[in-house]
Coordinates of C-alpha atoms and ligand atoms in Angstrom, one line a residue:
M274 CA 27.5 25.2 -4.7
D275 CA 25.2 22.8 -6.5
F276 CA 24.3 20.4 -3.9
I277 CA 22.9 17.9 -6.5
D278 CA 26.5 17.1 -7.5
L279 CA 27.2 16.0 -3.8
A280 CA 24.3 13.6 -3.7
V281 CA 25.1 10.0 -4.5
P282 CA 24.4 9.3 -8.4
A283 CA 21.1 7.1 -7.6
V284 CA 19.6 9.9 -5.4
R285 CA 20.3 12.5 -8.1
L286 CA 17.6 11.2 -10.4
L287 CA 15.3 10.1 -7.6
V288 CA 11.6 11.4 -7.9
P289 CA 9.9 12.0 -4.6
Y290 CA 6.8 10.3 -3.6
T291 CA 3.8 12.3 -4.3
P292 CA 1.3 11.9 -1.1
G293 CA -2.3 12.7 -1.3
K294 CA -3.2 16.6 -0.4
P295 CA -3.5 16.9 3.4
I296 CA -6.8 18.6 4.5
S297 CA -4.9 21.3 6.4
E298 CA -3.1 22.2 3.3
L299 CA -6.3 22.5 1.3
K300 CA -7.8 24.5 4.0
R301 CA -4.9 26.9 3.8
E302 CA -4.9 27.3 0.3
M303 CA -8.7 27.8 -0.6
G304 CA -10.1 29.0 2.9
L305 CA -12.6 26.1 2.8
S306 CA -14.1 24.9 5.9
S307 CA -15.5 21.6 5.2
I308 CA -13.3 19.3 3.2
V309 CA -13.7 15.5 2.2
K310 CA -10.4 13.7 1.8
L311 CA -10.8 10.6 -0.2
A312 CA -6.9 10.5 -1.2
S313 CA -4.8 8.2 0.8
N314 CA -6.9 5.0 1.4
E315 CA -7.6 6.0 5.1
N316 CA -10.0 4.4 7.3
P317 CA -13.1 6.7 7.4
L318 CA -14.3 5.2 10.7
G319 CA -11.0 6.3 12.3
P320 CA -8.9 4.4 14.8
S321 CA -10.2 1.6 16.8
P322 CA -11.5 3.1 20.1
R323 CA -9.4 0.4 21.7
A324 CA -6.2 1.6 20.1
L325 CA -7.1 5.2 21.4
A326 CA -7.7 3.9 24.8
A327 CA -4.3 2.0 24.9
I328 CA -2.3 5.1 24.4
Q329 CA -3.8 7.3 26.7
G330 CA -1.7 6.2 29.7
L331 CA 1.6 6.4 27.6
I332 CA 1.7 9.9 27.0
Q333 CA 3.5 10.8 30.4
D334 CA 6.2 8.2 29.4
L335 CA 7.1 10.0 26.2
H336 CA 10.6 10.6 27.6
L337 CA 11.3 6.8 27.4
Y338 CA 12.6 5.0 24.3
P339 CA 10.2 2.6 22.8
D340 CA 10.8 -1.1 23.3
G341 CA 13.3 -1.5 20.3
S342 CA 12.3 -5.3 20.2
G343 CA 8.7 -4.6 20.0
F344 CA 7.9 -7.6 22.3
G345 CA 4.3 -7.0 22.9
L346 CA 3.2 -6.2 19.3
K347 CA 5.2 -9.0 17.8
S348 CA 3.6 -11.4 20.4
A349 CA 0.1 -10.1 19.3
I350 CA 1.1 -10.5 15.5
S351 CA 2.6 -13.9 16.2
A352 CA -0.5 -15.1 17.9
R353 CA -2.8 -13.6 15.2
C354 CA -0.9 -14.8 12.0
G355 CA 0.4 -18.0 13.4
V356 CA 4.0 -17.4 12.7
D357 CA 6.9 -17.3 15.2
P358 CA 7.9 -13.9 16.8
G359 CA 11.4 -14.5 15.1
S360 CA 9.8 -14.2 11.7
I361 CA 8.6 -10.6 12.1
T362 CA 10.3 -7.4 11.0
L363 CA 8.4 -4.2 12.4
G364 CA 8.5 -1.1 10.5
N365 CA 7.6 2.5 10.7
G366 CA 4.7 2.0 8.3
S367 CA 5.1 -0.7 5.8
N368 CA 6.9 1.6 3.6
D369 CA 9.6 1.3 6.1
V370 CA 9.8 -2.3 5.7
L371 CA 10.0 -2.0 1.9
D372 CA 12.9 0.3 2.4
I373 CA 14.6 -2.1 5.0
V374 CA 14.2 -5.0 2.2
A375 CA 16.0 -2.7 -0.3
R376 CA 18.7 -1.8 1.9
T377 CA 19.2 -5.5 3.1
F378 CA 19.0 -7.2 -0.4
L379 CA 19.6 -4.6 -3.1
G380 CA 22.5 -2.2 -4.2
T381 CA 24.5 -1.1 -7.2
G382 CA 24.9 -4.1 -9.5
V383 CA 21.6 -5.9 -8.9
S384 CA 18.0 -5.3 -10.0
A385 CA 14.4 -5.7 -8.6
V386 CA 11.4 -6.5 -10.6
F387 CA 7.9 -4.9 -10.1
S388 CA 4.9 -4.0 -12.4
E389 CA 4.1 -0.9 -14.4
H390 CA 1.1 1.0 -12.5
A391 CA 2.8 -0.6 -9.1
F392 CA 2.8 1.1 -6.0
E393 CA 5.5 4.1 -6.3
V394 CA 7.4 3.1 -3.3
Y395 CA 9.0 -0.1 -4.9
S396 CA 10.8 2.3 -7.4
I397 CA 11.9 4.7 -5.0
V398 CA 13.4 2.3 -2.4
T399 CA 15.0 0.2 -5.3
Q400 CA 16.7 3.5 -6.9
A401 CA 17.7 5.1 -3.7
V402 CA 20.1 2.1 -3.0
G403 CA 21.5 2.1 -6.6
A404 CA 19.8 -0.9 -7.9
R405 CA 18.1 -1.2 -11.3
S406 CA 14.3 -1.1 -11.6
L407 CA 12.9 -3.8 -14.3
I408 CA 9.4 -2.8 -15.1
A409 CA 6.9 -5.7 -16.1
K410 CA 4.4 -4.6 -18.4
A411 CA 0.9 -4.6 -17.0
H412 CA -2.1 -6.8 -18.4
D413 CA -3.5 -5.3 -21.6
G414 CA -6.9 -6.7 -20.7
S415 CA -6.4 -10.0 -23.0
H416 CA -5.1 -12.5 -20.4
G417 CA -6.0 -10.7 -17.2
P418 CA -7.6 -7.7 -15.7
R419 CA -6.5 -4.6 -17.5
Y420 CA -3.8 -2.5 -15.8
G421 CA -3.3 -5.5 -13.3
H422 CA 0.1 -7.2 -12.6
D423 CA 0.8 -9.9 -15.4
L424 CA 3.2 -12.6 -13.9
D425 CA 4.3 -13.8 -17.2
A426 CA 5.7 -10.4 -17.8
F427 CA 7.5 -10.7 -14.3
R428 CA 8.9 -14.0 -15.4
A429 CA 10.2 -12.6 -18.5
A430 CA 11.5 -9.4 -16.9
I431 CA 13.7 -11.3 -14.1
Q432 CA 17.6 -11.2 -14.9
D433 CA 20.4 -13.0 -13.8
D434 CA 21.2 -10.0 -11.2
T435 CA 17.6 -9.8 -10.0
R436 CA 17.4 -10.2 -6.2
V437 CA 13.8 -8.9 -5.3
V438 CA 10.6 -8.9 -7.1
F439 CA 8.0 -6.6 -5.6
I440 CA 4.3 -7.7 -6.0
A441 CA 1.4 -5.8 -4.5
N442 CA -1.7 -7.9 -4.0
P443 CA -3.9 -6.2 -4.3
N444 CA -2.2 -3.4 -6.1
N445 CA -2.5 0.5 -5.4
P446 CA -3.7 2.6 -7.5
T447 CA -5.4 -0.1 -9.7
G448 CA -7.3 -2.2 -7.0
T449 CA -6.5 -5.3 -9.1
F450 CA -5.3 -8.7 -7.4
L451 CA -3.7 -11.7 -8.3
K452 CA -5.4 -15.1 -7.8
R453 CA -4.1 -17.9 -5.5
F454 CA -3.3 -20.3 -8.5
E455 CA -1.4 -17.6 -10.3
L456 CA 0.9 -16.6 -7.4
A457 CA 1.5 -20.2 -6.5
S458 CA 2.8 -21.1 -9.8
F459 CA 5.1 -18.0 -9.8
L460 CA 6.4 -18.9 -6.5
S461 CA 7.3 -22.3 -7.5
D462 CA 8.8 -21.0 -10.9
V463 CA 11.1 -18.3 -9.5
P464 CA 14.8 -19.2 -8.3
R465 CA 15.0 -19.5 -4.5
H466 CA 17.8 -17.0 -4.4
I467 CA 15.3 -14.2 -5.6
L468 CA 13.2 -12.6 -2.6
I469 CA 9.5 -12.4 -3.4
V470 CA 7.9 -9.6 -1.5
I471 CA 4.2 -9.8 -1.4
D472 CA 2.7 -6.6 -0.2
E473 CA -0.7 -7.2 1.3
A474 CA -1.6 -3.5 2.5
Y475 CA -5.3 -4.1 1.8
F476 CA -5.3 -7.6 2.8
E477 CA -8.2 -7.2 5.4
Y478 CA -10.4 -5.7 3.0
V479 CA -10.3 -8.5 0.2
E480 CA -13.2 -10.8 0.1
D481 CA -12.8 -12.8 -3.2
P482 CA -12.6 -16.4 -2.5
D483 CA -9.6 -16.6 -5.1
Y484 CA -7.6 -14.1 -3.3
P485 CA -4.6 -15.8 -1.5
N486 CA -3.3 -15.3 2.1
A487 CA 0.4 -15.3 1.2
L488 CA 1.2 -16.6 4.8
D489 CA 0.1 -20.1 3.8
W490 CA 3.1 -20.3 1.7
L491 CA 5.8 -18.9 4.0
S492 CA 6.7 -22.4 5.3
E493 CA 7.2 -23.8 1.6
Y494 CA 9.1 -20.6 0.4
P495 CA 12.1 -19.3 2.6
N496 CA 12.3 -16.6 -0.1
L497 CA 8.8 -15.2 0.4
V498 CA 8.3 -11.8 2.5
V499 CA 4.8 -10.8 3.3
S500 CA 4.3 -7.2 4.3
R501 CA 1.2 -5.8 6.1
T502 CA 0.2 -2.5 7.7
F503 CA -1.8 -0.8 10.4
S504 CA -2.4 2.1 7.9
K505 CA -5.4 1.0 6.2
A506 CA -8.0 -1.2 7.5
Y507 CA -6.7 -0.7 11.1
G508 CA -7.0 3.1 10.7
L509 CA -3.6 4.0 12.1
A510 CA -1.9 5.6 9.2
G511 CA -0.7 8.6 11.3
L512 CA 1.2 6.5 13.8
R513 CA 3.3 4.7 11.2
V514 CA 3.3 1.0 11.8
G515 CA 3.6 -2.1 9.7
Y516 CA 5.5 -5.3 9.4
A517 CA 7.1 -8.1 7.3
L518 CA 6.8 -11.8 8.0
S519 CA 9.3 -13.9 6.5
H520 CA 11.8 -16.9 7.0
P521 CA 13.4 -16.2 10.5
D522 CA 17.0 -15.9 8.7
V523 CA 15.6 -13.2 6.4
A524 CA 14.0 -11.2 9.4
A525 CA 17.3 -11.5 11.3
L526 CA 19.1 -9.8 8.4
M527 CA 16.2 -7.3 8.0
N528 CA 16.5 -6.5 11.8
R529 CA 20.2 -5.8 11.4
V530 CA 19.3 -2.9 9.0
R531 CA 16.3 -1.6 10.8
Q532 CA 16.7 1.3 12.9
P533 CA 16.9 0.3 16.5
F534 CA 13.6 2.4 17.4
N535 CA 11.8 2.8 14.3
V536 CA 8.4 2.0 15.6
N537 CA 7.3 4.7 18.4
S538 CA 6.0 3.8 21.8
L539 CA 2.3 5.0 21.0
A540 CA 2.4 3.1 17.6
L541 CA 3.5 -0.3 19.4
M542 CA 0.8 0.0 21.9
A543 CA -2.0 1.3 19.5
A544 CA -1.2 -1.5 17.0
E545 CA -1.4 -4.3 19.6
A546 CA -4.8 -3.0 20.9
A547 CA -6.2 -2.5 17.3
L548 CA -5.2 -6.2 16.4
G549 CA -7.5 -7.3 19.4
D550 CA -10.5 -5.1 18.0
E551 CA -12.2 -7.6 15.9
A552 CA -15.6 -5.5 15.9
H553 CA -13.9 -2.2 14.5
L554 CA -12.3 -4.4 11.7
E555 CA -15.6 -6.1 10.9
N556 CA -17.4 -2.7 10.8
T557 CA -14.6 -1.3 8.6
V558 CA -14.9 -4.0 6.2
T559 CA -18.5 -4.0 6.0
L560 CA -18.6 -0.2 5.5
N561 CA -16.0 -0.6 2.7
R562 CA -18.1 -3.4 1.0
L563 CA -21.0 -1.1 0.6
G564 CA -19.1 2.0 -0.4
L565 CA -17.1 -0.2 -3.1
K566 CA -20.5 -1.4 -4.5
T567 CA -22.2 1.8 -4.6
V568 CA -19.5 4.0 -5.8
S569 CA -18.3 1.7 -8.4
E570 CA -22.0 1.1 -9.7
V571 CA -22.6 4.7 -9.8
L572 CA -19.4 5.4 -11.7
I573 CA -20.2 2.6 -14.2
G574 CA -23.7 3.9 -14.5
R575 CA -22.3 7.4 -15.5
G576 CA -20.4 5.8 -18.2
F577 CA -16.8 5.9 -16.9
E578 CA -14.7 2.7 -17.2
V579 CA -14.1 1.5 -13.6
I580 CA -11.2 -0.8 -12.7
S581 CA -12.6 -3.5 -10.7
S582 CA -11.3 -3.1 -7.2
V583 CA -10.9 -5.4 -4.1
G584 CA -9.3 -2.6 -2.0
N585 CA -10.9 0.4 -0.2
F586 CA -10.5 2.8 -3.3
V587 CA -11.6 2.8 -6.8
T588 CA -9.7 3.9 -9.8
F589 CA -11.7 5.0 -13.0
D590 CA -11.0 6.5 -16.4
L591 CA -12.4 10.0 -16.9
G592 CA -11.8 9.6 -20.8
I593 CA -10.2 13.3 -20.6
P594 CA -7.0 14.5 -18.7
A595 CA -7.8 14.0 -15.1
A596 CA -5.5 16.9 -13.7
P597 CA -8.2 19.7 -14.4
I598 CA -11.0 17.6 -13.0
Y599 CA -8.9 16.9 -9.8
L600 CA -8.4 20.7 -9.4
S601 CA -12.0 21.3 -9.8
L602 CA -12.7 18.9 -7.1
L603 CA -10.5 20.6 -4.8
Q604 CA -12.3 23.7 -5.3
A605 CA -15.5 21.9 -4.4
G606 CA -13.7 20.8 -1.1
V607 CA -13.2 17.1 -2.4
I608 CA -9.7 15.6 -2.4
V609 CA -9.0 12.7 -4.5
R610 CA -5.9 11.2 -6.0
P611 CA -4.6 11.9 -9.6
I612 CA -2.3 9.1 -10.9
A613 CA -0.4 10.5 -14.1
N614 CA 2.6 9.6 -12.1
Y615 CA 1.6 6.0 -12.2
G616 CA 1.1 6.3 -16.1
L617 CA -2.6 6.9 -15.9
P618 CA -3.0 10.5 -16.8
N619 CA -6.8 10.0 -17.5
H620 CA -7.6 8.2 -14.2
L621 CA -8.6 9.3 -10.8
R622 CA -8.4 7.1 -7.7
V623 CA -11.0 7.8 -5.1
S624 CA -10.7 6.2 -1.5
L625 CA -14.1 4.9 0.0
G626 CA -15.4 7.0 2.8
T627 CA -18.5 6.9 4.7
P628 CA -21.9 7.0 2.7
D629 CA -22.0 10.8 3.2
E630 CA -18.4 11.3 2.0
N631 CA -19.0 8.9 -0.9
Q632 CA -22.1 11.0 -1.9
L633 CA -20.3 14.3 -1.7
F634 CA -17.8 13.1 -3.9
L635 CA -20.2 11.6 -6.4
E636 CA -22.2 14.9 -6.6
A637 CA -19.1 17.1 -6.9
L638 CA -17.8 14.8 -9.6
D639 CA -21.2 15.1 -11.4
Q640 CA -20.8 19.0 -11.3
V641 CA -17.3 19.3 -12.4
M642 CA -17.4 17.0 -15.2
P643 CA -18.0 18.7 -18.6
R644 CA -21.1 17.7 -20.5
Ligands
PLP905 C1 -0.8 2.4 1.5 C2 0.1 1.3 1.1 C3 1.2 0.6 2.0 C4 1.3 1.2 3.2 O1 2.0 2.1 3.7 P1 2.3 2.5 5.1 O2 3.8 2.8 5.2 O3 2.2 1.2 5.9 O4 1.4 3.4 5.6 C5 1.8 -0.2 1.4 N1 1.8 -0.7 0.1 C6 0.8 -0.3 -0.7 C7 0.5 -0.9 -2.0 C8 -0.2 0.8 -0.3 O5 -1.1 1.2 -1.1

């Protein structure tokens, strides 16, 4: 029996998400003992000590279901973001939130718009529910940062059947961002029956004064959904927790679709504690600021074309196919991210680590590049 014939049509064509290579896998494959992973935009400082302390006492309660309403975490997010708890949808990572958006508002006969080189999950969740993906060409460099989202192309891509627009701000894997005035005019132009999802997975890292906080627009635009995560600056990627903020009516619909216990009890507790650890967040952002500057400058100094990034990663053009360089770096014990699946076969994305990790990456790259 060919099971592919049993899958629904949309799933037959689905291409699975390609994650960064786990450290354990590379250890197994190459017998290496020391490995630097700069492949998944994780926090090099680890989780907040407060988050770790908060979950210690919970281990013996693992036989109990988590609080399906996420009361404690929602209260903390509500206080922190100045939104009503009824505006919050919790997710098993923000990818879950994106999936919930798709299952709530997309399906066969409708479409979603997102950018070329945009985060891979938008196309997966769109296609999985049978909706059409409409791709807006990225900037070619003449009217905005090359490879970045082009909102005029978004405007042109929107069709009568479009129900959702996905915008990553900043975008992964490019690290480019949209400025306040650009997004503000886009929000006012788009018809109100189209949901605009602004994915702010790297919000905490961005320090450019022109970078908008999309929450400022929530009260004005009931069709706006803002998603955030504890996986990046908050250092809790392994626990899987993220959230969406939206109009309460939109949140109510998404909470109908949401699995009743999608966020586990450890994640709920850790995220709540992490939200209160301002010092850890500040250290994280400070370390990243230095790493972003150093790594970008060294790469530029070596003649690579670097996409200017505001995130915790840098994407650069090797000028030659990236796949063999990626493999040579693996052999040297450094895991970065090839992004040919994003239409960028000559680029590599490197997450910013500790100063030592960044240095090891830069040295290894120097050794593996042909001269
Ligand atoms: C990492 C990332 C996410 C977050 O994923 P989680 O499911 O929260 O771990 C969301 N959007 C973008 C653009 C990302 O890079």
